[in-house]
Tab-separated table of C-alpha atoms and ligand atoms in Angstrom:
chain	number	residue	atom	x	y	z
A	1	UNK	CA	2.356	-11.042	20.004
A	2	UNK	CA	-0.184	-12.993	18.166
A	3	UNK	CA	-0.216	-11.926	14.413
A	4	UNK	CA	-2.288	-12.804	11.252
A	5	UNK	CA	-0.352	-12.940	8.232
A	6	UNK	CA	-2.377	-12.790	4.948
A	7	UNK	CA	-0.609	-14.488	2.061
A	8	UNK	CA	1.597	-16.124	3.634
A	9	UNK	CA	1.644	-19.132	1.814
A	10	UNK	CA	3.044	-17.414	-1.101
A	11	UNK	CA	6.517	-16.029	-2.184
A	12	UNK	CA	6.885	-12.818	0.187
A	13	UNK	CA	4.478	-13.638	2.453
A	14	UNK	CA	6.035	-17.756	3.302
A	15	UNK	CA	9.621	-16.417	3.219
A	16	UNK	CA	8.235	-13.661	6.267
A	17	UNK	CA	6.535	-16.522	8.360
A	18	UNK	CA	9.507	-18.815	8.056
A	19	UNK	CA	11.519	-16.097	9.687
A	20	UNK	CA	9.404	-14.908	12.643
A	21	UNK	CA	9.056	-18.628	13.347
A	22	UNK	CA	13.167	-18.836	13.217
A	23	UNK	CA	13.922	-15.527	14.883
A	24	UNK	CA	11.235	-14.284	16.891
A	25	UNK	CA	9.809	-17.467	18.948
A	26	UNK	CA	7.588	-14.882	21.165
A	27	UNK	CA	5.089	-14.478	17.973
A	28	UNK	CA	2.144	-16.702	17.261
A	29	UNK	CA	1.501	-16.641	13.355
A	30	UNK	CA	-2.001	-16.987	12.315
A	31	UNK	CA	-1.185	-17.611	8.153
A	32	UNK	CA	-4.641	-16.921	6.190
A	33	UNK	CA	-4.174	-17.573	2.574
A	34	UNK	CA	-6.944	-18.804	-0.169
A	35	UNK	CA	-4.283	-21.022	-1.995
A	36	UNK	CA	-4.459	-19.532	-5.431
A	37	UNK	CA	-2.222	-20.672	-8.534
A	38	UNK	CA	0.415	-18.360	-6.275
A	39	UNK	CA	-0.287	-20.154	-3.020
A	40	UNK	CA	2.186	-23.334	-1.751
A	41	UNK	CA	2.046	-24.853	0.882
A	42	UNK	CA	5.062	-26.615	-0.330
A	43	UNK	CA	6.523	-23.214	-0.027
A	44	UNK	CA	6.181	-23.975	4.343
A	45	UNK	CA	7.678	-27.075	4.211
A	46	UNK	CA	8.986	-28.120	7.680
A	47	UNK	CA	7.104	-24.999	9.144
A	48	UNK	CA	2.883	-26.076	8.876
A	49	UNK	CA	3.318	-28.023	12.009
A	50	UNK	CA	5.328	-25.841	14.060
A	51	UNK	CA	3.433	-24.927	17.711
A	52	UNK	CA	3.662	-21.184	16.364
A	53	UNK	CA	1.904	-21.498	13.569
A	54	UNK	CA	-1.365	-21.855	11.832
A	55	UNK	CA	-2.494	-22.548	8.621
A	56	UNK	CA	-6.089	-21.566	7.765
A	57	UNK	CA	-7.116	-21.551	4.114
A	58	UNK	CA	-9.558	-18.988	3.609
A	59	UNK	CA	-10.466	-15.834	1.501
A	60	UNK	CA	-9.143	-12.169	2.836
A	61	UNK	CA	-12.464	-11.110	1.279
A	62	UNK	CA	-14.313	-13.197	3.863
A	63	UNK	CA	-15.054	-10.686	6.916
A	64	UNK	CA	-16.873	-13.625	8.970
A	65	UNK	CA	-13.918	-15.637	9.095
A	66	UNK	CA	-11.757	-13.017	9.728
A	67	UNK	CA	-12.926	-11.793	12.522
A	68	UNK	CA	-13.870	-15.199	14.144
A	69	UNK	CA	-9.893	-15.623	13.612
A	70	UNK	CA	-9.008	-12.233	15.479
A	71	UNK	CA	-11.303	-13.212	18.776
A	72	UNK	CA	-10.538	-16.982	18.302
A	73	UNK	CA	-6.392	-15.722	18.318
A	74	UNK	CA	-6.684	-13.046	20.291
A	75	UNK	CA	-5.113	-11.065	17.285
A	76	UNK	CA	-2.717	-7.575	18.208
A	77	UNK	CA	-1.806	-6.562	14.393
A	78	UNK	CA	-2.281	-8.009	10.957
A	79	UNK	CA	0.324	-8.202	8.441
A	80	UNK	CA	-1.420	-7.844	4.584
A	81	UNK	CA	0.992	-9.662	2.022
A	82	UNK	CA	-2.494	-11.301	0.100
A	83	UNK	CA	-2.630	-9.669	-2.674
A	84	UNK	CA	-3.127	-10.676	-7.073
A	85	UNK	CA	0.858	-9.838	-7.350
A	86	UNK	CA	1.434	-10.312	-11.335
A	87	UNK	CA	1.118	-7.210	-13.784
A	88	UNK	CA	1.146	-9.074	-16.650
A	89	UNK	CA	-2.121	-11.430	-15.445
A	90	UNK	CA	-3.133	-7.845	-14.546
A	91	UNK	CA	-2.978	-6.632	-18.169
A	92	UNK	CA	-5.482	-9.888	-19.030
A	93	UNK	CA	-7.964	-10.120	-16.216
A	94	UNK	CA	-7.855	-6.986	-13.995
A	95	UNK	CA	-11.102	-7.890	-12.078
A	96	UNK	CA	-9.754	-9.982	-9.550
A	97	UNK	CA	-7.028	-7.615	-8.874
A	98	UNK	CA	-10.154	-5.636	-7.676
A	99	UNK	CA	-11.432	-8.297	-5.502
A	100	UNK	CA	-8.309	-9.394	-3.749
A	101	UNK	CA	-6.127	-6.363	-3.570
A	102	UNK	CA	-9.263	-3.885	-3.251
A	103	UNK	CA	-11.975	-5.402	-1.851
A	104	UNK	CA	-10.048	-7.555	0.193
A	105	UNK	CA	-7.806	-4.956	1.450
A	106	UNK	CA	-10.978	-3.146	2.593
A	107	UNK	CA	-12.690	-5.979	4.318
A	108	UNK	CA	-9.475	-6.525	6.233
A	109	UNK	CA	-9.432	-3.017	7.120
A	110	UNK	CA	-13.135	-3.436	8.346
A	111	UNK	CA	-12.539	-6.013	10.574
A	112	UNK	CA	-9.855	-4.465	12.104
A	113	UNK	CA	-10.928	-1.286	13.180
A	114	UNK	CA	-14.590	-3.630	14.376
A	115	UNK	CA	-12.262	-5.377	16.831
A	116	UNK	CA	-9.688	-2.625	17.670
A	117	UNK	CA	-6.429	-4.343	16.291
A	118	UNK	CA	-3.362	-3.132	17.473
A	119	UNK	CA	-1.498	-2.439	14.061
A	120	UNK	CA	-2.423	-2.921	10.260
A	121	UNK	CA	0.123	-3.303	8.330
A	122	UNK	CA	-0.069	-3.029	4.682
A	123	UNK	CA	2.448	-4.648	2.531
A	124	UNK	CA	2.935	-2.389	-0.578
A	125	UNK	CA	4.937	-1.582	-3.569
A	126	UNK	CA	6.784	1.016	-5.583
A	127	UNK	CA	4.857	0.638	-8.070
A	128	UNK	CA	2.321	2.691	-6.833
A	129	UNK	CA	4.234	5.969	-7.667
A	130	UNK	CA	4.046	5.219	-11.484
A	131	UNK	CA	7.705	5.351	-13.885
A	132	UNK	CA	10.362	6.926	-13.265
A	133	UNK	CA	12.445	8.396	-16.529
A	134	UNK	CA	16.809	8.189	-15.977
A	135	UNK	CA	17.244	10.657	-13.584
A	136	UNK	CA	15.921	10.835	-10.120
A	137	UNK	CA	13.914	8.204	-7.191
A	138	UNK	CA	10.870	7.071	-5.545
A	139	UNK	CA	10.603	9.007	-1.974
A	140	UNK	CA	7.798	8.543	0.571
A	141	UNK	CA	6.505	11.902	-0.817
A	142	UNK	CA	6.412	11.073	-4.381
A	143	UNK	CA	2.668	11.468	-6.133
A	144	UNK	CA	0.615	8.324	-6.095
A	145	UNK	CA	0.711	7.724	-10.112
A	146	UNK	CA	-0.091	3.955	-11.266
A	147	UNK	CA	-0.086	3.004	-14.719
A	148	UNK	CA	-1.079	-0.788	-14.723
A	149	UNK	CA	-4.086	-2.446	-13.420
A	150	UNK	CA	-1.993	-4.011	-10.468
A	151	UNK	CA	-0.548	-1.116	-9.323
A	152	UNK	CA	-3.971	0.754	-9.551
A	153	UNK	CA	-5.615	-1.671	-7.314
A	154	UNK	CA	-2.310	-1.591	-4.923
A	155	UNK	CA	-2.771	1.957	-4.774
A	156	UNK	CA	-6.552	2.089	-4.092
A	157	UNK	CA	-5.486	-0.318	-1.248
A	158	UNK	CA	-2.818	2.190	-0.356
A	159	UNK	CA	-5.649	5.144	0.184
A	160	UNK	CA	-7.831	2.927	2.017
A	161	UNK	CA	-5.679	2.018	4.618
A	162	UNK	CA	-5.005	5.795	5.041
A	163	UNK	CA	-8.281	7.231	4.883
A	164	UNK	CA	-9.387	4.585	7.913
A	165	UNK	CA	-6.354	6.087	9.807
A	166	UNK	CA	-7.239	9.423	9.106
A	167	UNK	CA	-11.242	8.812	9.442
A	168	UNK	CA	-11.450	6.545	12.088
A	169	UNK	CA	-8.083	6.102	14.112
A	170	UNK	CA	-6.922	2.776	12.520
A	171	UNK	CA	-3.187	2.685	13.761
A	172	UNK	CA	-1.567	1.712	10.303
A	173	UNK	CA	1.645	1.376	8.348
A	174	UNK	CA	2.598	0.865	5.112
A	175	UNK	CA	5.492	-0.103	3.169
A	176	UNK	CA	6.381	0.396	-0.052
A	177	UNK	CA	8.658	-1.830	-1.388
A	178	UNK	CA	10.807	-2.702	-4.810
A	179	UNK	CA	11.013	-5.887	-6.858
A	180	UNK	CA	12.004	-8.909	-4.545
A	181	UNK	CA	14.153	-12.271	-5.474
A	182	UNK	CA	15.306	-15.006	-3.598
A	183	UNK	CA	13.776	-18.791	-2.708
A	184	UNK	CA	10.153	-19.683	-3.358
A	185	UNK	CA	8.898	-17.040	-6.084
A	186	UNK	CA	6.648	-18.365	-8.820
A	187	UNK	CA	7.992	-19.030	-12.134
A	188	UNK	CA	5.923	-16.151	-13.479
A	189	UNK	CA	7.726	-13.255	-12.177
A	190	UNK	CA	11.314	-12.601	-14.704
A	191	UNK	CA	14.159	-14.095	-12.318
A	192	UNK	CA	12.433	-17.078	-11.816
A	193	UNK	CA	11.061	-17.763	-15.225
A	194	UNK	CA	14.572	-16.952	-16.959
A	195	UNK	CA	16.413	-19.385	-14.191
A	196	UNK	CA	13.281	-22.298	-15.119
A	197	UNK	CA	14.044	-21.289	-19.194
A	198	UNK	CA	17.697	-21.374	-19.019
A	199	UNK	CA	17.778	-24.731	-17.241
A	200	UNK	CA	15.800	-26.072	-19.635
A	201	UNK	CA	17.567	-24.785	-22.815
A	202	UNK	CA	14.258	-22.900	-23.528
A	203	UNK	CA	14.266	-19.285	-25.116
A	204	UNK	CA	14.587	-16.523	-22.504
A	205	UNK	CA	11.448	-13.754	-23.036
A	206	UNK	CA	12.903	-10.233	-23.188
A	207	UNK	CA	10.291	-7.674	-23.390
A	208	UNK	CA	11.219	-4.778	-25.452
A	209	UNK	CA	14.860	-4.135	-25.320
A	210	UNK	CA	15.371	-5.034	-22.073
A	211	UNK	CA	16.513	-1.935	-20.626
A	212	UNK	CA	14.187	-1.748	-18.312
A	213	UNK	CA	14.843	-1.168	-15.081
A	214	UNK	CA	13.944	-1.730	-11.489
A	215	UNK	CA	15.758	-2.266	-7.874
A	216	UNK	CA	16.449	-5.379	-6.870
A	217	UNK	CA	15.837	-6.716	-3.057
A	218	UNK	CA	16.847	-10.053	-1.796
A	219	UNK	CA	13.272	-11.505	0.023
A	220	UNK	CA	15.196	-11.732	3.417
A	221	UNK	CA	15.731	-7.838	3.535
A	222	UNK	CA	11.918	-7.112	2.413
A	223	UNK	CA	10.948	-9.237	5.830
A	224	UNK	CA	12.945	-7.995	7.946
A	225	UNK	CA	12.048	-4.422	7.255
A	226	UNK	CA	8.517	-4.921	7.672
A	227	UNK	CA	9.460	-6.832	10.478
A	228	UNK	CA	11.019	-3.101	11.861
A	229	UNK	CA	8.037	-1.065	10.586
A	230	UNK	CA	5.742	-3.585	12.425
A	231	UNK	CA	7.558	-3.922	15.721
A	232	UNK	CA	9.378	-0.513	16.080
A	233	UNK	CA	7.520	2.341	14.998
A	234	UNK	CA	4.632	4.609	15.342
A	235	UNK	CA	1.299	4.181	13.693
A	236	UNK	CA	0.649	6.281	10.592
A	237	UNK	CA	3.430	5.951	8.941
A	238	UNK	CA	5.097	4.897	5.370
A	239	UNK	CA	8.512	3.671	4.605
A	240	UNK	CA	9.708	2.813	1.222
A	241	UNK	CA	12.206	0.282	0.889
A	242	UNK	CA	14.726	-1.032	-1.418
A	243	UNK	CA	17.989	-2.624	-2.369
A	244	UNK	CA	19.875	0.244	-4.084
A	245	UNK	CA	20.399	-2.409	-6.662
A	246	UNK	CA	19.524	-0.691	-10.255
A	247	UNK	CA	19.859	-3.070	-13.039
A	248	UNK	CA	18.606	-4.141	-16.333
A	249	UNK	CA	16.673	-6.614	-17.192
A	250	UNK	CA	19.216	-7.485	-19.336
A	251	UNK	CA	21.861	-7.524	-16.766
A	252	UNK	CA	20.301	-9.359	-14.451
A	253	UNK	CA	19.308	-12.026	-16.875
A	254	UNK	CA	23.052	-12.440	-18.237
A	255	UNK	CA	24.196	-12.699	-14.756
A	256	UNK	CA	22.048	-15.573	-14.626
A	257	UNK	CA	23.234	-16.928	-18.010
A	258	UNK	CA	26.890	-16.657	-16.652
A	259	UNK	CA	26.554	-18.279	-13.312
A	260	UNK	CA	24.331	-21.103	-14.876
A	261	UNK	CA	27.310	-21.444	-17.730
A	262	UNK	CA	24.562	-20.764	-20.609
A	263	UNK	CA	24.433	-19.166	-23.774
A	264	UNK	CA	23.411	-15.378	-24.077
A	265	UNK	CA	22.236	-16.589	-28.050
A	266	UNK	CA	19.174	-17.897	-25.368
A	267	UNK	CA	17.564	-14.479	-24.869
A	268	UNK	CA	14.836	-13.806	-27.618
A	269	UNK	CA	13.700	-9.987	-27.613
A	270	UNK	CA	9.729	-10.286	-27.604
A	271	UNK	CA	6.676	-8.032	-28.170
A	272	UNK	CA	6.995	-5.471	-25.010
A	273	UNK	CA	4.342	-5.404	-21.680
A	274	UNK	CA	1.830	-2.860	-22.722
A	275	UNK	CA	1.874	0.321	-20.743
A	276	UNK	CA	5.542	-1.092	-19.355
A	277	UNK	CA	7.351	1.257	-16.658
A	278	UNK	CA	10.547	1.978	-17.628
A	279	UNK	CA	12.153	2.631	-14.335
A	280	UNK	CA	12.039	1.783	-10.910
A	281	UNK	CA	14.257	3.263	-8.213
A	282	UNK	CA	13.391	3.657	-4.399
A	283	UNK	CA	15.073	6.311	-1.885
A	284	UNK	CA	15.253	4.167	1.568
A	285	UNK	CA	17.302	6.396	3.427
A	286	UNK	CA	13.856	7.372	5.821
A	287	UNK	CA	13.947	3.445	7.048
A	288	UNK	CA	17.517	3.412	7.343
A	289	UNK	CA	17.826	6.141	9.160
A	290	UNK	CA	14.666	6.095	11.739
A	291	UNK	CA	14.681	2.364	12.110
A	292	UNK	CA	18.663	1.869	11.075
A	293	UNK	CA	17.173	-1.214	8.953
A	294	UNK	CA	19.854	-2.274	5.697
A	295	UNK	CA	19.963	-5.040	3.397
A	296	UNK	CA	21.715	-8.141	4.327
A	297	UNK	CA	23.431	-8.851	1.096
A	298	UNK	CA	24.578	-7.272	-1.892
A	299	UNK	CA	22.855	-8.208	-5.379
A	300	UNK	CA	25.939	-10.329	-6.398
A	301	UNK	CA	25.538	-12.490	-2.642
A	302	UNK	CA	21.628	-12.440	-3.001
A	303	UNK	CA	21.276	-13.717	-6.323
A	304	UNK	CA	23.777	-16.234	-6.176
A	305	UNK	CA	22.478	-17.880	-3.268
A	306	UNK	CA	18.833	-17.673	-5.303
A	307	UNK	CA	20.323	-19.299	-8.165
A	308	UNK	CA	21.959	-21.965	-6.143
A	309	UNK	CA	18.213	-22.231	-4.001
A	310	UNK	CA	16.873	-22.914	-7.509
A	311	UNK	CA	19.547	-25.203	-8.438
A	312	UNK	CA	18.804	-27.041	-4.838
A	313	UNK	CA	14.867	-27.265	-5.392
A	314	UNK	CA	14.665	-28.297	-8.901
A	315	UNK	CA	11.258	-30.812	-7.315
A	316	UNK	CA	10.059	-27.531	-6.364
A	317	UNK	CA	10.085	-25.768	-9.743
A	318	UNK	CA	9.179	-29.120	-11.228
A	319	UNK	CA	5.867	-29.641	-9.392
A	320	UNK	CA	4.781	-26.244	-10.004
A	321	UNK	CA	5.649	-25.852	-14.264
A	322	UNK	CA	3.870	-29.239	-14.624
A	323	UNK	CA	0.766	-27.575	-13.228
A	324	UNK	CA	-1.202	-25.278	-14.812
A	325	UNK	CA	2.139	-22.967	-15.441
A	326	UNK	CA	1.893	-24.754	-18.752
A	327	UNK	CA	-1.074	-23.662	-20.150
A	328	UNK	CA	-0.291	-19.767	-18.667
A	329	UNK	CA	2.917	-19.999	-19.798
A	330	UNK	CA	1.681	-20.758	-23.744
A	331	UNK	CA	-1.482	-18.764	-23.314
A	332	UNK	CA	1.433	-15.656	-22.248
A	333	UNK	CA	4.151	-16.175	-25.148
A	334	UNK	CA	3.125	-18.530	-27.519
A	335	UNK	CA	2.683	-15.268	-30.157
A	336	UNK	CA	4.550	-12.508	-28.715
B	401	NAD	P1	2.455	-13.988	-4.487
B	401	NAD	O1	1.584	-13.864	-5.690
B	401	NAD	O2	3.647	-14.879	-4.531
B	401	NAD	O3	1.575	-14.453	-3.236
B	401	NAD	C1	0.293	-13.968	-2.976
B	401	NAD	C2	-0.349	-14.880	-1.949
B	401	NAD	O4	-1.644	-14.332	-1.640
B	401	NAD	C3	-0.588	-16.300	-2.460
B	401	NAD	O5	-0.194	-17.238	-1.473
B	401	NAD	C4	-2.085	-16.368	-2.694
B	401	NAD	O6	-2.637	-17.666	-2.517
B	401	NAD	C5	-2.595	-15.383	-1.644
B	401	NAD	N1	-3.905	-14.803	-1.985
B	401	NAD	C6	-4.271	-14.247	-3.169
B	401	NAD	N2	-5.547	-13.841	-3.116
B	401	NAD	C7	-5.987	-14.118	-1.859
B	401	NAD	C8	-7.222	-13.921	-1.189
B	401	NAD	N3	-8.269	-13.337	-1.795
B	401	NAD	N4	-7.336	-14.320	0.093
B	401	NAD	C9	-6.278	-14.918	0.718
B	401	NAD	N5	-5.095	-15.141	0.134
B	401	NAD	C10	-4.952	-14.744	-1.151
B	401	NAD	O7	2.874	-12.495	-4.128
B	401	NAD	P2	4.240	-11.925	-3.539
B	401	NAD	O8	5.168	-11.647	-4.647
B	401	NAD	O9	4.653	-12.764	-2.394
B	401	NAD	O10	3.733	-10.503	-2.988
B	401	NAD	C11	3.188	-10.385	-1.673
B	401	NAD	C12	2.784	-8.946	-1.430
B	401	NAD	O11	3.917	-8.095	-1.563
B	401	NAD	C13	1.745	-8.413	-2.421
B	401	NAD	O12	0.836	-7.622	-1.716
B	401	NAD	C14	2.553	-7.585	-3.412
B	401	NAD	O13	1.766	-6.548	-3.947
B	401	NAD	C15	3.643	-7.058	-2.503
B	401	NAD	N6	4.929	-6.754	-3.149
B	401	NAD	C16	5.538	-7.684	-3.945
B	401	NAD	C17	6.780	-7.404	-4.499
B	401	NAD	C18	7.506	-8.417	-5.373
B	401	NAD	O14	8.544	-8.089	-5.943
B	401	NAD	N7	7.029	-9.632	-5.499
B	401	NAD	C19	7.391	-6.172	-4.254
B	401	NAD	C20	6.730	-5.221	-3.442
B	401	NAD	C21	5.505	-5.549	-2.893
B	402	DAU	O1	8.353	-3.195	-8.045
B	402	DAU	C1	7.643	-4.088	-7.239
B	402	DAU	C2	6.845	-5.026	-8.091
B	402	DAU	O2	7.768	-5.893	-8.727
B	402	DAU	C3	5.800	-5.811	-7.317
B	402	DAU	O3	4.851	-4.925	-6.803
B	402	DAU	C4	5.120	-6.854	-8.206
B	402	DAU	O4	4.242	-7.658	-7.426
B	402	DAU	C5	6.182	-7.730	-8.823
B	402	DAU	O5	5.583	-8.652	-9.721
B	402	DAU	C6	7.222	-6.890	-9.564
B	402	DAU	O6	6.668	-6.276	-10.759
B	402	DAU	P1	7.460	-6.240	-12.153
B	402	DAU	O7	6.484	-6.122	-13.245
B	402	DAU	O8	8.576	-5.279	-12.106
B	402	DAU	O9	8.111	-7.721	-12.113
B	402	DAU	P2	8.279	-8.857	-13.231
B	402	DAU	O10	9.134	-9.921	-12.629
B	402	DAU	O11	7.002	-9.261	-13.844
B	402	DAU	O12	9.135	-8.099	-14.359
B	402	DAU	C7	10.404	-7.545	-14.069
B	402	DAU	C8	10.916	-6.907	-15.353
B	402	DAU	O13	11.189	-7.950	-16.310
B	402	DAU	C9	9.916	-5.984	-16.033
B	402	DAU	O14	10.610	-4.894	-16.632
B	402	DAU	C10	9.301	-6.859	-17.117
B	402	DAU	C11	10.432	-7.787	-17.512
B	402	DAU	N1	10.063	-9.133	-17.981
B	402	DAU	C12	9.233	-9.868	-17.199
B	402	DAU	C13	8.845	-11.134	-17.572
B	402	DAU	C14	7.912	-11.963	-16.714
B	402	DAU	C15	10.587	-9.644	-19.168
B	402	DAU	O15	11.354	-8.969	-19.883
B	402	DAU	N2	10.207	-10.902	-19.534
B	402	DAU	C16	9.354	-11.671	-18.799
B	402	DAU	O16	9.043	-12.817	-19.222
């Protein structure tokens, strides 16, 4: 099968190419990605030069080069991970969330349905179906209901990809998944940042009173899942997926604390996100039981082997704070 994966030089997106190049040596990976702030190639280390894959850098908003890429590849399916990913950036400058997740999402979908593609798969999120309050989870028939710019666009995205299935016979899927960790995610997103703060002895951003919460999936489990939806299934259908893993923000970040050996006096309660969701929680029994797909690890086994990833790659996390992460970073909590 020859695939194109969109985003897949950044955190989702790399961790899914590294493993069809490891596990599924039948699949030729053509890896589109602009290279935004959120875009690595560091994050492909040892994998840009393997005979399965290859990097283009380009724009998913680009329909020219896209389809020169499905006839030059001979493409069967495309795999959308390219997306703006950060609701916080969302919350500052929502237009490119339009442009990428929207816009680009659409010219995607254009292209394949101009060269008959095999499968489109849309990579999605939870977040699409809005906040949940203490009781009660996300299913694949839960209202569409997004409260923040990114999960609007995500969601517009969402309806596109089903209205050129049910309009013109696009054979689609999408899934819906929760909040990710592992190796490679930017130092924007909370696991990541509070790892970066607490190894540098800097204050640890709580929004609100941190009892927020969402369900947390180890990256390895998101990829192969879509890796099952892709592969195994029917087109036209959804699949939510997640970890079972509720926590709080506040107990994830004092697991971190503990295994690092650092303070809780580090965590510093700041001004909340606006508009924040209070809870995320995702019902995955329709993947696990029609595709018998399950996590890999635990929360305990998943974030310990991301802390110790973190621990392992401190060059990585270097070279990307002493970017322009600086100037976000200040711009983002200098005054909260
Ligand atoms: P990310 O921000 O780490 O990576 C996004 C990648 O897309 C980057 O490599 C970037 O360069 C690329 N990109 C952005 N705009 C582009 C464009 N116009 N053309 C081509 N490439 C472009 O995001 P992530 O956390 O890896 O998320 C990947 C996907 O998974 C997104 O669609 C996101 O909505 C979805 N998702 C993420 C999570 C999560 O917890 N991170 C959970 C569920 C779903
Ligand atoms: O649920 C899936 C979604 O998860 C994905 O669709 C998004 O792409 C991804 O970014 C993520 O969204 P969240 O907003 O949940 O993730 P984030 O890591 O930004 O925040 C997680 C929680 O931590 C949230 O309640 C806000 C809080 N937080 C976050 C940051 C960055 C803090 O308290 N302090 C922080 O500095």
């Amino acid at each position: 099968m020859n695939i194109i994966v969109t985003g897949g030089a950044g955190f989702i997106g790399s961790n899914f190419v590294r493993m069809i190049l490891d596990e599924h040596k039948g699949t030729y990976v053509v890896n589109l990605d602009s290279l935004t702030y959120a875009g690595n190639l560091g994050n492909l280390e040892g994998y840009i030069d393997n005979k399965n894959h290859k990097f283009v850098k380009g724009d998913i908003c680009d329909g020219r080069l896209v389809e020169k890429l499905i006839d030059e590849h001979k493409i069967d399916a495309i795999v959308n991970f390219a997306a703006e990913s950060h609701v916080d950036r969302s919350l500052v400058d929502p237009g490119v969330f339009i442009d990428t997740n929207v816009t680009g999402t659409l010219t995607l979908l254009k292209a394949a349905l101009e060269k008959n593609i095999g499968r489109f798969l849309q990579v999605s999120t939870d977040e699409v179906y809005g906040s949940l309050g203490e009781e009660g989870m996300f299913t694949e028939q839960t209202p569409i209901s997004p409260n923040s710019p990114y999960s609007a666009s995500k969601a517009a995205a969402d309806h596109l990809v089903c209205a050129f299935g049910h309009s013109w016979g696009l054979k689609y899927n999408i899934t819906r998944c929760s909040n990710n960790y592992g190796q490679y995610q930017f130092p924007e997103k909370m696991i990541p940042l509070m790892i970066n703060n607490a190894l540098n002895g800097k204050d640890l951003p709580m929004y609100g009173d941190g009892l927020y919460v969402r369900d947390w999936l180890y990256v390895y489990d998101h990829c192969t899942a879509i890796w099952k939806v892709l592969t195994e299934t029917e087109p036209g259908t959804i699949y939510n997926v997640g970890g079972n893993n509720e926590k709080t923000n506040l107990a994830v970040v004092n697991f971190i604390l503990d295994r690092l050996g650092k303070d809780t006096s580090l965590i510093k309660h700041v001004k909340d996100r606006p508009g924040h969701d209070r809870r995320y929680a995702i019902d995955s029994t329709k993947i696990m039981t029609e595709l018998k797909w399950a996590p890999s690890v635990n929360f305990e086994e998943g974030m310990s082997k991301t802390i110790d990833w973190y621990l392992q790659n401190k060059k990585w996390l270097e070279t990307i704070v002493s970017g322009d992460y600086q100037k976000y970073y200040d711009s983002m909590y200098a005054n909260r």
